[in-house]
């Protein structure tokens, strides 16, 4: 019998029951809740007079539409100026209070974007199943956890039954071998992968990211990669457990107790794909060939290396693609053949569950240090992914580096990643953004998003247009020593 | 959930690949804590010429006459014909809520994004995946034939065209069962599986106690 993939193992260890048609019930260990996709689920529970199955599996925080200005934040929920947002955040608080679910309130230092705080608290552990009413839940797969983004009906189902109805996916392995060039980051890897396989390339698959370049990444980098699995169509992204994973988890608030630790680690060591495991599809990339990436269009697959140009619709192989490119260029206000380095920017956003961890802020700060944001940039902002990331960055003096350069330094939240709060693009404005989606209107009505790494966003802020961060900085950035969380 | 057995409906074509859920229902409308009322804001950025905000009366907004759903010939459509990777992006269930609220019951496309696919069935929408060539033909036929209607028969898993053709489609047995009977799957899971879940939980807890924090397991 062929060996098992990591996904096969996680599936098997959580399978409660299966129907003949393959519809299965899998047990959920961790459920993260936020304000946008939960109110209707709680309402559903109440209407049916149901209770959550297992309270301690749930953790909640508000992130999507919390304001990020200190002024609004300091007054707590009552200080949220947007009425509709305030009601939604208040509703989460009311619901979690009435059901007794652990919640990190908006001014708790542990508050932040769900996908940042789960791992940070050790609430995401290897071998777990993790769900959240948010498609970027794949992030948690970086820990060798089976993590699915779910919809609101599924949120309600998980609350009520501690299970999710699923069909087993197929296995895909994306191998990235070799060494990345200096200033080329996890974000560039994942954008290059999406550019290669397309936004539907992973539909129906669980993608395991493997290869020496993935092994060499920190947990932060692995989270960045798994985070964007959904942008390749895959609901699940995974990285096998190794020492890096175990070291990251140790000592975190929700991690196993010292008495449980050895047994847990022994269990986690098996969370790798067997050598003889068979994948339905394998894609290989050479890390050394990956350039810093910049997206030019309105889908994450519309991405090129910094030294490339905007593509020509005439070169498209089929009609639907040609129309897609034409429409994207029109929306983005770009023309075929235009150099990426010629794209002038209006705003810069460093944040989101893709790139708002401490390592991301360090990489951006290293580029920014001692320089100034270009005069043509209307706004450059850094939004840490959690209160704890913010605090650590401040301990390292990164906030000062950003402020001195002309960046705004904000409170934690999703912010301009989806512009549900006041942080948004104006129509026609170009933004270098470290987030994960460049869909039409995503960062504001008519806004034009370009997805890049934190280092590339920082360099773009200084130059006022896209530049190759490697030429910009010259030498690799000095690494800063981490201060314990 | 509304049940779906068989329905004959007017077809509206949305000729565009990778339609994402941000496009189906923009984020400002996700602030609602209700499940209903999203229909007027379905495809908001394509449908109107101004920027919409929650709670607004859409009746007086400037309409984009070019957009397909604004064309009189597609008024009252309940079948949406779409291109590949429909529903990609965010997991927002507001997308199927908006489609359903607008009046759609069936979506036909060459492929759908996974999360959207799941969400849609849980809200009484029937998603039908057909090969690219058949979808092309349908786009053609809709374009040429005002008032083009398809008769979608879930029980026999076939679509009857006005030309008298029958197109077979696949659907999971479980999804079909839920949709035909308008069943909410939480009730089904609890009735059929409560015991199995409890047994699984006991074994799981013994094997990996660190996954459980305070032992607060619900008593039935
Ligand atoms: S940061 Fe952006 S992508 Fe991540 S959870 Fe928030 S809104 Fe979603």
XYZ file of C-alpha atoms and ligand atoms in Angstrom:
713
model
C 0.000 0.000 0.000
C 1.289 3.437 -0.875
C 2.222 5.744 1.966
C 0.009 8.550 3.159
C 0.314 12.237 2.510
C 0.170 14.641 5.421
C -3.348 15.550 4.311
C -4.390 11.863 4.249
C -3.136 11.471 7.825
C -4.915 14.549 9.129
C -8.115 13.519 7.373
C -7.976 9.982 8.745
C -7.310 11.128 12.301
C -10.400 13.373 12.289
C -12.875 11.277 10.380
C -16.012 10.676 12.426
C -18.189 9.023 9.791
C -18.624 8.716 6.050
C -21.596 8.253 3.739
C -21.511 6.057 0.657
C -21.277 9.037 -1.650
C -18.078 10.176 0.088
C -19.691 12.923 2.145
C -17.911 12.748 5.486
C -18.071 14.242 8.905
C -14.756 15.445 10.280
C -14.156 16.550 13.846
C -13.027 20.131 14.435
C -10.503 20.921 17.167
C -10.332 24.683 16.878
C -12.879 27.212 15.681
C -11.918 30.846 15.290
C -14.722 33.379 15.073
C -14.874 36.974 13.951
C -17.585 39.590 13.621
C -18.421 39.377 9.910
C -19.311 35.733 9.307
C -20.679 34.774 12.717
C -23.784 36.868 13.559
C -26.149 34.870 11.328
C -24.697 31.619 12.682
C -25.366 32.592 16.292
C -28.821 33.749 15.300
C -29.419 30.360 13.678
C -28.386 28.565 16.871
C -30.744 30.650 18.923
C -33.671 30.184 16.586
C -33.212 26.406 16.692
C -32.619 26.471 20.429
C -29.207 24.843 20.067
C -26.084 25.225 22.184
C -22.455 25.134 21.083
C -21.187 21.558 21.306
C -17.829 22.336 22.914
C -17.256 25.848 24.164
C -13.495 25.518 24.742
C -12.841 24.806 21.059
C -13.898 28.352 20.143
C -11.949 31.606 20.266
C -13.255 34.922 18.983
C -11.940 38.346 18.092
C -13.095 41.304 16.021
C -10.743 42.156 13.191
C -12.409 42.833 9.843
C -14.054 46.149 10.504
C -12.418 47.483 13.625
C -10.987 50.972 13.191
C -7.192 51.183 13.254
C -6.788 54.761 14.430
C -5.835 55.145 18.059
C -8.450 57.847 18.489
C -11.368 55.616 17.584
C -9.899 52.567 19.249
C -9.212 54.068 22.624
C -12.920 54.322 23.439
C -13.480 50.598 22.799
C -16.521 49.354 20.921
C -18.501 52.476 21.791
C -15.832 54.544 20.026
C -16.404 52.950 16.600
C -17.819 55.798 14.550
C -19.380 53.755 11.751
C -22.763 52.714 13.097
C -23.146 49.519 11.134
C -19.614 48.364 12.006
C -20.158 49.123 15.655
C -23.316 47.065 15.752
C -21.531 44.149 14.159
C -18.601 44.246 16.576
C -20.997 44.661 19.492
C -23.038 41.706 18.236
C -19.964 39.480 18.316
C -19.253 40.589 21.844
C -22.847 39.964 22.928
C -22.928 36.543 21.285
C -19.642 35.309 22.691
C -20.495 36.634 26.126
C -23.865 34.955 26.171
C -22.454 31.619 24.992
C -19.320 31.878 27.166
C -16.803 31.857 24.298
C -13.305 33.161 24.985
C -12.939 36.511 23.238
C -10.080 38.928 22.770
C -11.821 42.274 22.966
C -10.865 45.143 20.703
C -8.477 46.691 23.175
C -7.015 43.444 24.502
C -3.337 43.269 23.494
C -4.064 39.763 22.167
C -6.641 41.109 19.677
C -5.672 40.977 16.029
C -6.397 39.335 12.707
C -7.709 35.823 13.459
C -5.042 34.141 11.354
C -2.302 35.960 13.180
C -3.538 35.509 16.723
C -4.365 31.780 16.467
C -0.725 30.787 15.914
C 0.567 33.557 18.153
C -1.437 32.216 21.093
C -0.551 28.605 20.352
C -4.263 28.103 19.736
C -3.275 26.627 16.381
C -1.370 23.414 16.988
C 0.125 20.781 14.706
C -2.284 17.942 13.998
C -5.386 20.013 14.681
C -8.320 20.664 12.451
C -8.898 24.421 12.406
C -11.816 26.254 10.831
C -12.862 29.875 10.592
C -15.489 31.706 8.592
C -12.782 33.190 6.446
C -11.115 31.850 3.341
C -7.586 32.612 4.547
C -7.866 29.986 7.259
C -5.470 27.887 5.179
C -2.797 29.992 6.936
C -2.888 27.622 9.906
C -1.850 24.752 7.634
C 1.704 26.051 8.046
C 1.690 24.125 11.340
C 0.762 20.787 9.830
C -2.835 21.478 10.848
C -5.798 20.790 8.574
C -7.328 24.239 8.251
C -10.400 25.112 6.179
C -12.090 28.381 5.412
C -15.845 27.942 5.820
C -19.064 29.825 5.214
C -21.583 31.010 7.779
C -23.834 27.927 7.557
C -20.752 25.865 8.266
C -19.830 28.139 11.178
C -23.235 27.335 12.620
C -22.769 23.636 11.876
C -19.397 23.569 13.633
C -20.756 25.476 16.614
C -23.652 23.050 16.957
C -21.956 19.745 16.147
C -18.161 20.277 16.457
C -17.961 18.762 12.995
C -17.777 19.837 9.402
C -19.342 18.048 6.451
C -16.620 17.570 3.874
C -15.544 15.455 0.971
C -11.964 14.413 0.811
C -9.887 16.530 -1.509
C -7.175 15.426 -3.873
C -3.509 15.818 -2.987
C -1.217 18.281 -4.680
C 2.383 18.903 -3.818
C 4.116 22.126 -4.736
C 7.857 21.696 -4.354
C 10.069 24.743 -4.194
C 13.686 23.660 -4.321
C 16.915 25.603 -3.957
C 17.776 28.869 -2.352
C 15.942 32.161 -2.654
C 17.892 35.211 -3.710
C 18.403 38.008 -1.168
C 15.234 40.049 -0.472
C 13.117 37.464 -2.256
C 10.559 36.309 0.277
C 7.780 33.840 1.009
C 5.319 36.277 -0.594
C 7.258 36.187 -3.841
C 7.266 32.383 -3.740
C 3.513 32.154 -3.312
C 2.757 34.807 -5.936
C 5.042 32.946 -8.339
C 3.176 29.710 -7.572
C -0.204 31.337 -8.232
C 1.172 32.907 -11.408
C 2.179 29.408 -12.498
C -0.861 27.318 -11.608
C -3.564 30.006 -11.798
C -6.331 31.030 -9.412
C -8.215 27.791 -10.029
C -5.130 25.575 -10.273
C -5.637 24.219 -6.777
C -9.441 23.912 -6.813
C -10.428 20.582 -5.279
C -6.946 19.972 -3.888
C -5.197 20.237 -0.577
C -1.804 21.694 -1.445
C 1.247 20.658 0.533
C 4.126 23.072 0.100
C 7.425 21.232 0.276
C 11.030 21.389 -0.861
C 14.165 22.903 0.592
C 13.084 26.516 0.076
C 9.949 25.900 2.163
C 11.908 24.038 4.851
C 14.279 27.014 5.082
C 11.430 29.428 5.792
C 10.488 30.633 9.265
C 6.971 29.921 10.534
C 6.012 33.441 9.501
C 7.103 32.727 5.941
C 5.282 29.400 5.861
C 2.121 31.108 7.083
C 2.406 33.669 4.281
C 2.545 30.836 1.753
C -0.325 28.769 3.177
C -2.375 31.953 3.605
C -2.564 32.393 -0.140
C -3.382 28.756 -0.994
C -6.975 29.923 -1.514
C -5.743 32.421 -4.099
C -4.667 29.353 -6.072
C -8.146 27.895 -5.509
C -7.117 25.460 -2.751
C -9.125 25.522 0.433
C -6.278 23.851 2.279
C -2.534 24.600 2.318
C -0.085 22.572 4.364
C 3.536 22.433 5.439
C 4.941 19.382 7.233
C 5.984 19.643 10.854
C 9.688 19.990 11.649
C 11.816 21.479 14.409
C 10.980 25.013 13.251
C 7.296 24.296 13.879
C 7.870 22.774 17.295
C 10.174 25.579 18.446
C 7.593 28.167 17.424
C 4.784 26.534 19.393
C 6.700 25.921 22.605
C 5.720 28.095 25.533
C 2.735 29.816 23.892
C -0.330 30.371 26.086
C -2.532 27.639 24.528
C 0.323 25.207 23.848
C 0.412 21.828 25.609
C 1.378 21.968 29.281
C 4.914 20.895 30.270
C 3.496 17.521 31.338
C 1.877 16.994 27.952
C 4.718 18.413 25.885
C 6.807 15.312 25.132
C 3.825 13.215 24.098
C 2.590 16.043 21.905
C 5.951 16.458 20.182
C 6.200 12.751 19.559
C 2.778 12.813 17.952
C 3.623 15.886 15.861
C 6.800 14.336 14.444
C 4.625 11.967 12.425
C 2.895 14.884 10.679
C 4.830 14.627 7.432
C 3.990 12.958 4.137
C 5.457 9.462 3.877
C 8.332 9.062 1.425
C 6.241 6.805 -0.770
C 3.069 8.922 -0.573
C 1.414 9.527 -3.929
C 0.200 12.995 -4.927
C -2.404 13.459 -7.629
C -0.429 16.369 -8.968
C 3.088 17.699 -8.389
C 4.367 21.126 -9.397
C 8.013 22.100 -9.011
C 9.560 25.568 -8.867
C 13.178 26.626 -8.731
C 13.580 29.053 -5.836
C 16.658 30.685 -7.288
C 14.712 31.707 -10.388
C 12.005 33.575 -8.450
C 12.174 37.340 -8.820
C 10.402 39.815 -6.562
C 6.794 39.672 -7.782
C 4.268 42.422 -8.526
C 0.657 41.849 -9.605
C -0.595 43.972 -12.473
C -4.219 42.875 -12.787
C -7.385 42.096 -10.885
C -6.710 38.478 -10.006
C -3.702 37.196 -8.050
C -2.639 35.061 -11.017
C -2.056 38.271 -12.959
C 1.436 38.660 -11.617
C 4.940 39.107 -13.054
C 8.526 39.652 -11.929
C 9.542 43.224 -11.215
C 11.583 43.427 -14.415
C 8.733 42.238 -16.603
C 6.075 44.291 -18.322
C 2.306 44.355 -18.365
C 1.185 41.577 -20.754
C -0.483 42.062 -24.093
C -4.004 40.648 -24.451
C -3.194 39.859 -28.081
C -0.853 37.119 -26.865
C -3.598 35.307 -24.931
C -4.331 31.775 -26.042
C -8.119 31.874 -25.709
C -10.995 34.337 -25.838
C -12.034 34.271 -22.204
C -8.435 34.968 -21.110
C -8.041 37.738 -23.670
C -11.192 39.469 -22.504
C -10.063 38.974 -18.893
C -6.729 40.700 -19.554
C -8.338 43.514 -21.519
C -10.870 44.169 -18.798
C -8.168 44.060 -16.099
C -5.948 46.526 -17.948
C -8.868 48.867 -18.381
C -9.772 48.689 -14.708
C -6.147 49.072 -13.622
C -5.472 51.973 -16.015
C -2.430 50.200 -17.487
C -1.422 49.404 -21.046
C 0.199 46.367 -22.630
C 3.981 46.516 -22.554
C 4.167 49.055 -19.748
C 7.099 48.362 -17.433
C 6.180 47.385 -13.889
C 8.806 49.804 -12.601
C 6.938 52.639 -14.335
C 3.760 52.199 -12.336
C 3.328 55.271 -10.143
C 1.745 54.729 -6.746
C -0.653 56.716 -4.583
C -0.764 54.635 -1.424
C 1.180 51.890 0.306
C -0.327 49.366 2.682
C 1.787 47.065 4.836
C -0.506 44.738 6.747
C -3.048 41.860 6.502
C -3.006 38.223 7.556
C -0.554 37.552 4.732
C 2.152 39.961 5.805
C 1.634 41.692 9.156
C 3.761 39.489 11.402
C 6.860 40.696 13.139
C 9.195 39.323 10.486
C 7.299 41.216 7.787
C 7.541 44.467 9.692
C 11.265 43.903 10.256
C 11.830 43.301 6.539
C 9.959 46.479 5.626
C 11.658 48.529 8.340
C 15.091 47.390 7.145
C 14.352 48.896 3.735
C 12.788 52.061 5.110
C 15.376 52.854 7.771
C 16.959 56.251 7.251
C 14.866 57.016 4.157
C 11.741 59.042 3.408
C 8.433 58.153 1.790
C 8.267 59.810 -1.646
C 6.386 63.115 -1.783
C 4.012 61.748 -4.420
C 2.658 59.089 -2.051
C -0.566 60.266 -0.391
C -0.487 57.741 2.375
C 1.777 54.943 3.533
C 0.531 52.884 6.425
C 1.700 49.992 8.549
C -0.996 47.991 10.301
C 0.424 45.308 12.601
C -1.444 42.007 12.559
C -2.059 41.894 16.287
C -1.654 43.912 19.443
C 1.272 41.665 20.373
C 3.020 42.156 17.036
C 2.540 45.879 17.501
C 3.995 45.785 20.989
C 6.982 43.753 19.911
C 7.665 46.034 16.955
C 7.570 48.992 19.315
C 10.016 47.269 21.651
C 12.346 46.857 18.690
C 11.903 50.495 17.689
C 10.357 49.636 14.320
C 7.440 52.015 14.845
C 9.928 54.854 15.086
C 11.679 53.790 11.898
C 8.346 53.824 10.058
C 7.164 57.077 11.586
C 10.451 58.830 10.875
C 10.133 57.808 7.246
C 6.587 59.197 7.012
C 4.507 56.034 7.498
C 1.411 55.959 9.677
C 1.594 53.427 12.508
C -1.810 51.909 13.259
C -3.689 49.643 15.640
C -4.152 45.987 14.691
C -6.870 44.819 12.280
C -7.614 43.849 8.693
C -7.772 47.477 7.663
C -7.116 48.260 4.024
C -6.849 44.595 3.093
C -10.586 44.692 2.473
C -11.450 48.253 3.361
C -14.452 47.525 5.536
C -13.342 50.257 7.888
C -12.241 53.803 7.081
C -8.912 52.699 5.555
C -9.474 52.550 1.824
C -8.324 53.551 -1.626
C -9.962 56.272 -3.661
C -11.168 55.500 -7.197
C -8.280 55.131 -9.632
C -5.587 55.117 -6.965
C -2.741 52.635 -7.265
C -1.633 50.893 -4.096
C 1.370 48.711 -3.319
C -0.171 46.293 -0.875
C 1.161 43.345 1.098
C -2.329 41.814 1.253
C -3.624 38.882 -0.767
C -6.376 40.020 -3.123
C -6.293 42.483 -5.971
C -9.924 42.007 -7.008
C -11.827 44.978 -8.395
C -12.903 47.249 -5.571
C -11.295 45.082 -2.906
C -9.393 47.930 -1.255
C -11.961 50.584 -2.059
C -14.370 51.436 -4.869
C -12.361 51.806 -8.067
C -9.087 51.210 -6.198
C -6.157 49.545 -7.980
C -4.220 47.038 -5.936
C -0.777 45.638 -6.655
C 0.245 42.703 -4.500
C 3.846 42.651 -3.320
C 6.054 41.568 -0.400
C 6.661 43.886 2.566
C 10.181 44.678 1.381
C 8.901 45.548 -2.089
C 6.084 47.669 -0.649
C 8.571 49.526 1.526
C 10.898 50.182 -1.401
C 7.962 51.333 -3.522
C 6.903 53.774 -0.805
C 10.341 55.358 -0.817
C 10.649 55.477 -4.614
C 7.032 56.425 -5.366
C 6.849 53.639 -7.947
C 7.788 49.967 -8.055
C 11.511 49.226 -7.875
C 13.545 46.086 -7.489
C 14.232 46.055 -3.778
C 17.507 44.241 -4.436
C 18.950 47.102 -6.434
C 17.387 49.579 -4.095
C 19.017 48.258 -0.982
C 22.135 46.777 -2.489
C 23.046 44.439 0.302
C 20.914 42.036 2.331
C 19.247 43.717 5.277
C 20.770 43.189 8.695
C 18.725 40.729 10.760
C 17.342 41.971 14.017
C 17.203 39.825 17.063
C 13.723 38.877 18.209
C 12.508 40.108 21.558
C 10.376 37.403 23.206
C 6.629 37.782 22.841
C -33.786 26.402 3.405
C -36.018 26.445 0.320
C -36.332 23.114 -1.415
C -35.590 22.650 -5.102
C -37.132 19.940 -7.199
C -37.760 21.203 -10.694
C -37.966 24.688 -12.116
C -38.228 26.314 -15.489
C -36.450 29.633 -15.484
C -35.266 32.511 -17.621
C -31.496 32.424 -18.176
C -29.216 35.448 -17.693
C -25.661 35.201 -19.066
C -22.665 36.602 -17.138
C -19.880 36.314 -19.641
C -16.840 36.700 -17.465
C -14.375 34.227 -15.927
C -13.209 34.206 -12.291
C -16.164 36.148 -10.906
C -15.107 36.606 -7.291
C -17.289 36.991 -4.228
C -16.106 40.593 -3.746
C -17.758 41.287 -7.092
C -20.896 39.331 -6.206
C -21.377 41.328 -3.011
C -18.895 44.073 -2.061
C -17.579 44.208 1.483
C -19.490 47.209 2.754
C -22.644 45.076 2.711
C -21.079 42.381 4.888
C -21.605 44.557 7.930
C -25.190 43.428 8.132
C -25.993 40.977 10.870
C -28.950 39.588 8.899
C -29.209 36.836 6.311
C -31.649 38.582 4.009
C -31.927 41.785 2.027
C -28.709 41.455 -0.015
C -30.470 41.158 -3.388
C -30.519 44.873 -4.282
C -26.737 44.942 -3.839
C -25.932 41.817 -5.832
C -23.089 42.735 -8.247
C -23.340 46.260 -6.842
C -20.251 47.639 -8.581
C -21.356 46.344 -11.963
C -25.004 47.169 -11.599
C -24.848 50.774 -10.495
C -22.727 53.679 -11.613
C -22.149 55.026 -8.119
C -20.654 53.551 -4.977
C -23.237 51.822 -2.826
C -23.482 51.829 0.930
C -25.452 49.678 3.336
C -29.004 50.635 4.186
C -29.451 52.809 1.126
C -32.564 52.850 -1.051
C -31.260 51.477 -4.343
C -34.334 52.533 -6.318
C -32.910 55.976 -7.026
C -29.358 55.001 -7.874
C -27.931 55.457 -11.383
C -28.100 52.135 -13.214
C -25.390 50.830 -15.526
C -27.485 50.035 -18.617
C -24.712 47.881 -20.092
C -24.798 45.385 -17.275
C -26.625 42.248 -18.239
C -28.947 42.039 -15.235
C -30.146 45.561 -15.977
C -31.345 44.618 -19.432
C -35.118 44.217 -19.609
C -34.836 40.938 -21.507
C -33.273 39.285 -18.458
C -35.684 40.639 -15.896
C -36.950 37.892 -13.626
C -34.105 35.498 -14.488
C -33.682 32.602 -12.094
C -30.896 30.744 -13.894
C -27.447 32.341 -14.068
C -25.121 31.168 -16.800
C -21.516 31.867 -15.891
C -17.906 31.165 -16.796
C -15.165 29.174 -15.112
C -14.089 29.515 -11.467
C -17.296 31.297 -10.498
C -17.391 32.373 -6.832
C -13.651 32.468 -6.166
C -12.150 34.446 -3.312
C -13.648 35.128 0.079
C -15.786 32.618 2.001
C -18.602 35.152 2.534
C -21.938 33.366 2.490
C -23.409 36.762 1.724
C -22.632 35.869 -1.910
C -25.145 33.009 -2.167
C -27.530 34.973 0.077
C -27.430 37.850 -2.406
C -27.881 35.585 -5.434
C -30.792 33.838 -3.800
C -32.350 37.059 -2.564
C -32.156 38.461 -6.088
C -34.096 35.488 -7.387
C -31.524 33.036 -8.727
C -32.029 29.355 -7.965
C -29.645 27.746 -10.448
C -26.116 28.639 -11.556
C -24.500 26.887 -14.489
C -20.748 27.193 -15.103
C -17.772 25.114 -16.251
C -16.311 25.273 -12.716
C -16.937 26.783 -9.298
C -14.679 27.729 -6.414
C -14.852 25.212 -3.542
C -16.090 27.312 -0.644
C -18.712 29.086 -2.715
C -19.916 25.727 -4.021
C -20.523 24.476 -0.479
C -22.123 27.687 0.666
C -24.499 27.825 -2.267
C -26.006 24.382 -1.705
C -26.609 25.223 1.937
C -28.823 28.067 0.784
C -31.061 26.319 -1.653
C -29.095 27.155 -4.787
C -28.441 24.416 -7.304
C -24.978 24.671 -8.889
C -24.504 22.766 -12.106
C -21.137 22.117 -13.612
C -21.111 21.484 -17.359
C -18.217 21.148 -19.742
C -16.858 24.241 -21.396
C -18.272 23.400 -24.860
C -21.827 22.943 -23.557
C -21.587 26.195 -21.618
C -20.396 27.926 -24.796
C -23.406 26.600 -26.665
C -25.749 27.814 -23.972
C -24.194 31.295 -24.055
C -24.759 31.286 -27.776
C -28.351 30.159 -27.516
C -29.194 32.674 -24.777
C -27.686 35.458 -26.813
C -29.688 34.557 -29.914
C -32.987 33.729 -28.258
C -34.835 36.374 -26.249
C -36.769 34.768 -23.436
C -34.515 31.687 -23.392
C -35.620 29.388 -20.581
C -34.170 26.195 -19.208
C -36.173 23.536 -17.439
C -33.972 22.260 -14.629
C -35.013 18.929 -13.212
C -33.055 17.941 -10.128
C -34.830 14.629 -9.586
C -33.748 13.282 -12.966
C -30.569 15.369 -13.005
C -31.204 16.860 -16.391
C -31.710 20.219 -18.048
C -34.238 20.447 -20.851
C -33.542 23.111 -23.448
C -36.194 24.867 -25.551
C -34.656 23.062 -28.537
C -35.795 19.831 -26.935
C -32.312 18.715 -25.990
C -31.594 17.165 -22.621
C -28.342 17.838 -20.800
C -27.455 15.507 -17.938
C -25.633 16.807 -14.859
C -23.977 15.383 -11.763
C -24.858 16.194 -8.185
C -23.780 14.579 -4.896
C -26.428 12.260 -3.534
C -26.356 13.943 -0.133
C -26.588 17.469 -1.515
C -29.416 16.383 -3.780
C -31.296 14.849 -0.890
C -30.922 17.989 1.254
C -31.914 20.280 -1.592
C -34.979 18.267 -2.632
C -36.216 18.217 0.913
C -35.076 21.676 1.951
C -33.186 20.116 4.856
C -30.853 21.946 7.162
C -27.859 19.691 7.649
C -27.270 20.555 11.294
C -30.440 18.719 12.234
C -29.382 15.760 10.112
C -25.907 15.623 11.622
C -27.262 15.747 15.147
C -29.886 13.079 14.537
C -27.640 10.695 12.655
C -24.295 11.256 14.277
C -24.465 12.588 17.841
C -23.389 9.247 19.223
C -20.534 8.842 16.745
C -19.278 12.337 17.475
C -19.289 11.716 21.204
C -17.430 8.445 20.820
C -14.889 10.023 18.508
C -14.392 12.851 20.952
C -13.679 10.475 23.822
C -11.019 8.615 21.845
C -9.537 11.834 20.494
C -9.279 13.327 23.960
C -7.542 10.227 25.300
C -5.033 10.270 22.435
C -4.346 14.018 22.304
C -5.434 15.614 25.564
C -3.599 18.846 24.708
C -6.270 19.604 22.123
C -8.856 20.073 24.860
C -8.534 22.979 27.221
C -10.960 22.718 30.071
C -12.880 19.541 29.491
C -16.073 21.482 28.910
C -17.931 18.955 26.771
C -21.579 19.641 26.216
C -23.961 17.360 27.955
C -26.750 16.225 25.663
S -6.459 40.554 6.673
Fe -7.656 40.561 4.810
S -7.596 38.520 4.019
Fe -6.901 38.452 6.124
S -8.677 37.947 7.324
Fe -8.548 40.163 7.259
S -9.745 40.765 5.507
Fe -9.402 38.581 5.311
